[in-house]
Short mmCIF file of C-alpha atoms in Angstrom, two decimals:
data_model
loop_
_atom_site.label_atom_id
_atom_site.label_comp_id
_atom_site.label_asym_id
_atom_site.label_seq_id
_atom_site.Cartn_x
_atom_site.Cartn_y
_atom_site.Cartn_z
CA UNK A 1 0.00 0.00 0.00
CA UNK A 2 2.76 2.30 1.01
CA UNK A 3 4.74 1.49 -2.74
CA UNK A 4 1.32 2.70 -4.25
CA UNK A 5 0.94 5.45 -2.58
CA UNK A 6 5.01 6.59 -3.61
CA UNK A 7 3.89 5.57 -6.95
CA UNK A 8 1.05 8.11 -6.90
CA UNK A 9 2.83 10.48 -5.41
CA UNK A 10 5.76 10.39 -7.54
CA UNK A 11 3.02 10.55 -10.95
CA UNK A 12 1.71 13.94 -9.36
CA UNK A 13 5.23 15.30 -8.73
CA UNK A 14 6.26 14.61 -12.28
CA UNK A 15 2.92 16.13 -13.48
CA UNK A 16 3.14 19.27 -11.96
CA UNK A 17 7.15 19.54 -13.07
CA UNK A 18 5.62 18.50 -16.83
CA UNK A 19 3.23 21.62 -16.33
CA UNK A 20 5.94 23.81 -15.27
CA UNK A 21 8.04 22.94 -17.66
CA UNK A 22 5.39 23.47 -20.39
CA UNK A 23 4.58 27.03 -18.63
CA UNK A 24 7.90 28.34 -18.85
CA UNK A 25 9.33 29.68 -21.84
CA UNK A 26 13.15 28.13 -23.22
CA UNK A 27 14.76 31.52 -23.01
CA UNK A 28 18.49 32.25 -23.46
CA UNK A 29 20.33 35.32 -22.46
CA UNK A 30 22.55 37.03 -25.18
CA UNK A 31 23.64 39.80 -22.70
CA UNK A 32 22.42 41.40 -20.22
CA UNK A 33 19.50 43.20 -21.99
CA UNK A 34 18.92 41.04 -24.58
CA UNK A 35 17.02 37.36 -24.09
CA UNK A 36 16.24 34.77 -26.98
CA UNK A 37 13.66 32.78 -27.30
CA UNK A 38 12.47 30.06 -29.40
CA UNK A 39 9.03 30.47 -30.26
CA UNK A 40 6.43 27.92 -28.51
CA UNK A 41 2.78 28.33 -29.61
CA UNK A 42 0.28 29.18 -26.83
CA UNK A 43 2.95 30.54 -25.12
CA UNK A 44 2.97 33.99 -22.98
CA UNK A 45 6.37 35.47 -22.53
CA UNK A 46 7.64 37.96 -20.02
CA UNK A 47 8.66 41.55 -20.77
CA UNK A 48 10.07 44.48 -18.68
CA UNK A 49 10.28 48.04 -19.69
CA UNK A 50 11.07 51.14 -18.18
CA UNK A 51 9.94 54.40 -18.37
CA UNK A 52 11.14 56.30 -21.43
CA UNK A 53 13.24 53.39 -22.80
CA UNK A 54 12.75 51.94 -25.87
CA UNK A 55 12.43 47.96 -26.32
CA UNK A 56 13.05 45.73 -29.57
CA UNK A 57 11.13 42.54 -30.46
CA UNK A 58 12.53 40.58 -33.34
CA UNK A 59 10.86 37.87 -35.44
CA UNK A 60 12.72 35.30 -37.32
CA UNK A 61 12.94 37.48 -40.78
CA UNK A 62 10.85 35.18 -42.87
CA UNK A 63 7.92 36.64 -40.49
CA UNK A 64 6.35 39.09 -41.45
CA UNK A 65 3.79 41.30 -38.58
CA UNK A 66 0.86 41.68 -39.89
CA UNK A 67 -1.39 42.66 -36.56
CA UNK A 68 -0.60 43.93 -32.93
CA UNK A 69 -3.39 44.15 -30.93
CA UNK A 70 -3.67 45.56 -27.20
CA UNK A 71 -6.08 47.06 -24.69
CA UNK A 72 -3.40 49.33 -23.49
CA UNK A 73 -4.17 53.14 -23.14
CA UNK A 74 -2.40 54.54 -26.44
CA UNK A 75 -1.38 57.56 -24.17
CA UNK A 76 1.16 55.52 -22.58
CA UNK A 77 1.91 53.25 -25.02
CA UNK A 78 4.28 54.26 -27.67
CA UNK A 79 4.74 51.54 -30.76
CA UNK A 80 6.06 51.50 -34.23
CA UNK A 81 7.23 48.72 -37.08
CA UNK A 82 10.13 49.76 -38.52
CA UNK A 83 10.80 46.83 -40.78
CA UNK A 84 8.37 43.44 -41.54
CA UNK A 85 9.81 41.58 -38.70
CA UNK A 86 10.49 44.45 -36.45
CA UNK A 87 8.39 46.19 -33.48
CA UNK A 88 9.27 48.54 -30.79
CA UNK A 89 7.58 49.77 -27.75
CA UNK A 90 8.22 52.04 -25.22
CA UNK A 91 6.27 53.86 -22.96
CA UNK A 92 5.71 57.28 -21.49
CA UNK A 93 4.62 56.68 -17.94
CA UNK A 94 4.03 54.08 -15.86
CA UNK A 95 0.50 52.66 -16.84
CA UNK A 96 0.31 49.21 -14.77
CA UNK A 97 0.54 45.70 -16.40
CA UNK A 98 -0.68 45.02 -19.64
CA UNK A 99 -1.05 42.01 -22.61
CA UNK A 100 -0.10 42.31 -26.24
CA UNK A 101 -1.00 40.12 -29.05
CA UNK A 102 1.54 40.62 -32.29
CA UNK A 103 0.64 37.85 -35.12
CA UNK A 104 3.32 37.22 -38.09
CA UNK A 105 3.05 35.43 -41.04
CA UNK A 106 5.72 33.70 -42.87
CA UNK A 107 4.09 32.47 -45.86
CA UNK A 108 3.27 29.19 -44.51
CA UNK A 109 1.20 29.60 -41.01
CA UNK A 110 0.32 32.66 -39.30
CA UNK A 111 1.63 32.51 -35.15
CA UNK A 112 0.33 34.42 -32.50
CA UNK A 113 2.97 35.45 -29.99
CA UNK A 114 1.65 36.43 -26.76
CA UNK A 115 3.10 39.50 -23.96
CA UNK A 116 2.82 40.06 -20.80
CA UNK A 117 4.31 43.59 -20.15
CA UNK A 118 5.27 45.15 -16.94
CA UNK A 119 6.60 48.34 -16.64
CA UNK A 120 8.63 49.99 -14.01
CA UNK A 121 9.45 54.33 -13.21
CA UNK A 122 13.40 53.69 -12.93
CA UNK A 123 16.10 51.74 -13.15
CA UNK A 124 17.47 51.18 -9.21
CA UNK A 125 20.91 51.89 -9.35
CA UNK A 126 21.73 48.55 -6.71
CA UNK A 127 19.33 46.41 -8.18
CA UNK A 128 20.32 42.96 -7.35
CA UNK A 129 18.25 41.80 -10.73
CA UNK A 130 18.50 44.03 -13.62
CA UNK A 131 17.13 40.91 -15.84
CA UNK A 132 13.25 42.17 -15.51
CA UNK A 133 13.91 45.38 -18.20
CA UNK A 134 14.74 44.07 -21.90
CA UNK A 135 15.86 46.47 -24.54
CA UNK A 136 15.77 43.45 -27.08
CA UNK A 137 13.72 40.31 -27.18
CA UNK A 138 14.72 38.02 -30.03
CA UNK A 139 12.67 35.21 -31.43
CA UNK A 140 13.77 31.83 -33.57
CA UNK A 141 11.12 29.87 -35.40
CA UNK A 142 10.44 26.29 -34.65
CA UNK A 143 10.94 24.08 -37.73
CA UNK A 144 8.12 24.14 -40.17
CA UNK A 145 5.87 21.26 -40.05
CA UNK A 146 7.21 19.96 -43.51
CA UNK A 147 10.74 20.13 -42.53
CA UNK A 148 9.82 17.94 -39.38
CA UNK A 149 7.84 15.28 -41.57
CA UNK A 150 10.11 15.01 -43.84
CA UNK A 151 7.48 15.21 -46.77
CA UNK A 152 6.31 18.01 -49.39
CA UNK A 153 8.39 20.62 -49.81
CA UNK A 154 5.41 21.95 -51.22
CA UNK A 155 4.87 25.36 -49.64
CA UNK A 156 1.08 26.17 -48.75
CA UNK A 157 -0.16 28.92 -50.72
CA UNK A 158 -1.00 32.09 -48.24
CA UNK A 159 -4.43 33.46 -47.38
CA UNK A 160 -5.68 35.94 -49.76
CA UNK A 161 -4.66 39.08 -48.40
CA UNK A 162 -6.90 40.99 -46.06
CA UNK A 163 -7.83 45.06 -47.37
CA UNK A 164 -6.25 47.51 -45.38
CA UNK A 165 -8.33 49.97 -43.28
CA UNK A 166 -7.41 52.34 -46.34
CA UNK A 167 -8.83 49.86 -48.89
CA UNK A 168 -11.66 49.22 -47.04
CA UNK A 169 -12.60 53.22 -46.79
CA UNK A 170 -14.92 54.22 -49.71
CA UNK A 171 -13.70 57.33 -51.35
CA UNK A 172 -17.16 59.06 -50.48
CA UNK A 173 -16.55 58.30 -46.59
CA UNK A 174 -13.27 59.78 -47.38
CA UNK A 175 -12.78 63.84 -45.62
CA UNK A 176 -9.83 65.69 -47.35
CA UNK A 177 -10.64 68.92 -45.25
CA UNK A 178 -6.88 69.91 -43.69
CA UNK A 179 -4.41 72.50 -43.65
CA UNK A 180 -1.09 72.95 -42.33
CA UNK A 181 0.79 75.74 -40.49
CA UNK A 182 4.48 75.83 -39.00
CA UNK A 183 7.28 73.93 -40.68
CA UNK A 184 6.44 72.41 -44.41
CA UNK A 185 8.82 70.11 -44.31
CA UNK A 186 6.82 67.98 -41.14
CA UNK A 187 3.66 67.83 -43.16
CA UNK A 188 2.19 64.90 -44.26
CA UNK A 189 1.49 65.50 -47.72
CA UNK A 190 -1.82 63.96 -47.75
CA UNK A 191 -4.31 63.95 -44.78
CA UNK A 192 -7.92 62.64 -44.36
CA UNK A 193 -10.31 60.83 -41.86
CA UNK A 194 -13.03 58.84 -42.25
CA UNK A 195 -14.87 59.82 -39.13
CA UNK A 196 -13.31 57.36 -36.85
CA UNK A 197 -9.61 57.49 -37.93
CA UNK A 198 -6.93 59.59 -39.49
CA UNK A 199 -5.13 58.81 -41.97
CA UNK A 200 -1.85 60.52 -42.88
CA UNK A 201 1.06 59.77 -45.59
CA UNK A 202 3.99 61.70 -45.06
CA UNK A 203 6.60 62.13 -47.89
CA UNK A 204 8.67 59.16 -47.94
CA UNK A 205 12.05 61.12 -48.18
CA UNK A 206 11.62 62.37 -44.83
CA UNK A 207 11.47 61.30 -41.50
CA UNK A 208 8.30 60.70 -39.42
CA UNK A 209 7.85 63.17 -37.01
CA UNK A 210 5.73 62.77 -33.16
CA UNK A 211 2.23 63.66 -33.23
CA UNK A 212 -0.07 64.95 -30.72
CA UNK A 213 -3.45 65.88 -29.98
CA UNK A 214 -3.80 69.59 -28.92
CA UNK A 215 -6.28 70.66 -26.53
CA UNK A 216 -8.28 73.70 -28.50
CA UNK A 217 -9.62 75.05 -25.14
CA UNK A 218 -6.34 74.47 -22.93
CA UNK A 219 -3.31 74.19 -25.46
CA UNK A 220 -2.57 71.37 -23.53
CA UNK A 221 -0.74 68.30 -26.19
CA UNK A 222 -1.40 64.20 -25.67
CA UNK A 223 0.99 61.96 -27.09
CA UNK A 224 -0.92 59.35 -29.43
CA UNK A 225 -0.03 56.03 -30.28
CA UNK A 226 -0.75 55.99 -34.11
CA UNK A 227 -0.19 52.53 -35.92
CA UNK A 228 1.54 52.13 -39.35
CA UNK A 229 -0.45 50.29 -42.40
CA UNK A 230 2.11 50.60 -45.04
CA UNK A 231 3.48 53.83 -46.15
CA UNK A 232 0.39 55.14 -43.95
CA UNK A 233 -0.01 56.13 -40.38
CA UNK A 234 -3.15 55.81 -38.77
CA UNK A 235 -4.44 57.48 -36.01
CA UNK A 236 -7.25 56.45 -33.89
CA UNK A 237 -10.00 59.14 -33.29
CA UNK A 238 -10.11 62.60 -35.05
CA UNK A 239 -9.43 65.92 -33.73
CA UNK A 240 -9.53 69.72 -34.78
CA UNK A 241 -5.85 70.13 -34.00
CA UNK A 242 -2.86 67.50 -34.38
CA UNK A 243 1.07 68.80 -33.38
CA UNK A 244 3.80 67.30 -34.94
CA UNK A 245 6.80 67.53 -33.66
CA UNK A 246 10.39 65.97 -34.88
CA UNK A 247 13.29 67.06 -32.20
CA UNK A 248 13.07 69.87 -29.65
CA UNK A 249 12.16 73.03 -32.02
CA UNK A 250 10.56 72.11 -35.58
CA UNK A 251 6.94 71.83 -35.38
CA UNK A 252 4.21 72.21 -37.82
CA UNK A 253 0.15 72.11 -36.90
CA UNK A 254 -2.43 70.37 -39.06
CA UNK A 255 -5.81 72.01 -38.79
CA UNK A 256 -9.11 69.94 -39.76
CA UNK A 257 -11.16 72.57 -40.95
CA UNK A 258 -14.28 70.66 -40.94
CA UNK A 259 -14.40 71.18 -37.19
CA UNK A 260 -12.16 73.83 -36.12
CA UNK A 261 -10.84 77.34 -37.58
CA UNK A 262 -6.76 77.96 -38.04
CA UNK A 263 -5.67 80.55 -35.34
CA UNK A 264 -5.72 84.11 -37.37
CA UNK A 265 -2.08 84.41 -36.87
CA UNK A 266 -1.24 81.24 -38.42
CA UNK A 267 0.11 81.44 -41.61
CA UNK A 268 -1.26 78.02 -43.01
CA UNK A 269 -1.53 75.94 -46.44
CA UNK A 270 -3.23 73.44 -48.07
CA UNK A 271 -2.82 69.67 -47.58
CA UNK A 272 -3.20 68.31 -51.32
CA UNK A 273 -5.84 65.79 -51.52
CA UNK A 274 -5.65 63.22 -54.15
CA UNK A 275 -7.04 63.28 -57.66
CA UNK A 276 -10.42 62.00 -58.05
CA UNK A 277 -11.79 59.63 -60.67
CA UNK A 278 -11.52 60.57 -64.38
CA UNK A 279 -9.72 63.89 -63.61
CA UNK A 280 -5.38 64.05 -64.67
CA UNK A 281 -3.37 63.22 -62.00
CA UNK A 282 -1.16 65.61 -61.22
CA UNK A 283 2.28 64.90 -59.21
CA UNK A 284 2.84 68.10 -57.18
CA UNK A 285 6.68 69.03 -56.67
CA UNK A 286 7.72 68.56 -53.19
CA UNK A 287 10.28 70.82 -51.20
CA UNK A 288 13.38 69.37 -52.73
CA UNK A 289 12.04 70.18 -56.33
CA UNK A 290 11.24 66.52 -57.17
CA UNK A 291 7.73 64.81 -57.93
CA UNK A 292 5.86 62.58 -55.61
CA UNK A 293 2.68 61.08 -56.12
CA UNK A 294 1.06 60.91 -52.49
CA UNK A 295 -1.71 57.91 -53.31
CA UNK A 296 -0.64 56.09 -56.04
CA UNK A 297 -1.56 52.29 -56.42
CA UNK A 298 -4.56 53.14 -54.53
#
């Protein structure tokens, strides 16, 4: 009786270590900022930030991101894609513990890879742990199915391709009514909304520059969290008055006429909107005396 009860006893143990095991992601540290993992689906993985620090997530670079998805306030949450298998997040204050989904496709399988993000106000100088903040998090890929089989080589063809919250816009939803004051150069060089988002393309010679909301009673800017479909940025929501910033001093202002009125002493001018159905396209010169077609291939 006693060897049967060891026996059960020793089954429990070794399914609870199973379970662990199976809970806890195979991680490897490349330094001591940077931890690799190799990707394990269902799996939630662990990361740290701090305040005003920017982190790195790389995908194997046959993936390719093609939705993040969070219920984090996009006033603390700062997030951009600056290649396929690229993303980077940082945030702006302290905001509590949140969850992000990122799914990437590599032609084969899409895979879901899922966050759980803490965030801390400093850095303690006599930490005993720094490991908790991560300024990179790299991924591998598992083998692919076929590779482990053995069998086809046959790739599987890819979904069709989902439209793009641009795409799925109908030109007549469609609200081109924006100017522009302050520097030229920080304009996007096309701007509309749809009445839920805004869309903005800035010219693709330039860098990107911060925007924020600004407050037409107080003056008062928000940071906001746009997203990036293609050579698009999207911005949730729609407001009379968008700042956008790039370093400490240039600044321009981008006015939607359609519910607010440019200050009288701004000096401001027109954000092109693209050329309708049946009319000539024309490519407008840009600053640098070259042409640019804002919304072509749409």
């Amino acid at each position: 009786m006693k060897q049967l009860l060891m026996l059960i006893g020793l089954q429990c143990l070794l399914s609870v270590l199973v379970v662990h095991a199976a809970a806890t992601p195979e991680r490897q540290l490349v330094d001591a900022k940077t931890v690799k993992y190799s990707y394990r689906h269902g799996q939630t993985y662990e990361l740290g930030l701090t305040v005003g620090y920017l982190s790195l997530i790389e995908f194997p670079v046959a993936e390719t991101i093609v939705e993040a998805t969070s219920a984090a306030d996009p006033a603390v949450w700062v997030t951009s894609q600056p290649a396929p298998h690229l993303f980077t997040i940082k945030t702006v204050r302290a905001g509590g513990d949140v969850n992000f989904l990122i799914t990437t496709h590599d032609g084969l399988q899409y895979r879901t890879y899922m966050f759980h993000i803490t965030t801390t106000e400093v850095i303690a100088a006599d930490a005993a742990d720094p490991e908790p903040m991560m300024w990179q998090v790299q991924f591998e890929a598992p083998p692919t199915p076929m590779v482990l089989a053995g069998k086809s080589k046959t790739p599987v063809a890819p979904p069709p391709k989902r439209p793009s919250l641009l795409e799925a816009t109908p030109s007549a939803l469609r609200h081109y009514t924006y100017e522009g004051s302050g520097n030229q150069r920080l304009a996007p060089v096309v701007a509309f909304d749809n009445g839920k988002f805004t869309f903005l393309r800035f010219s693709p010679d330039r860098p990107w520059p911060v925007i924020y909301v600004s407050d037409l009673v107080t003056g008062k800017e928000r940071l906001v969290n746009p997203r990036q479909e293609g050579p698009d940025i999207i911005v949730e929501g729609v407001y009379g008055k968008l700042v956008l910033r790039y370093g400490t001093e240039a600044h321009a202002c981008l006015w939607n006429t359609r519910l607010v009125t440019p200050d009288s002493d701004e000096k401001t001018f027109s954000i092109m909107a693209p050329a309708r159905t049946g009319l000539a396209k024309k490519k407008p010169a840009n600053l640098t005396g070259e042409t640019y077609d804002p919304l072509n291939n749409l």
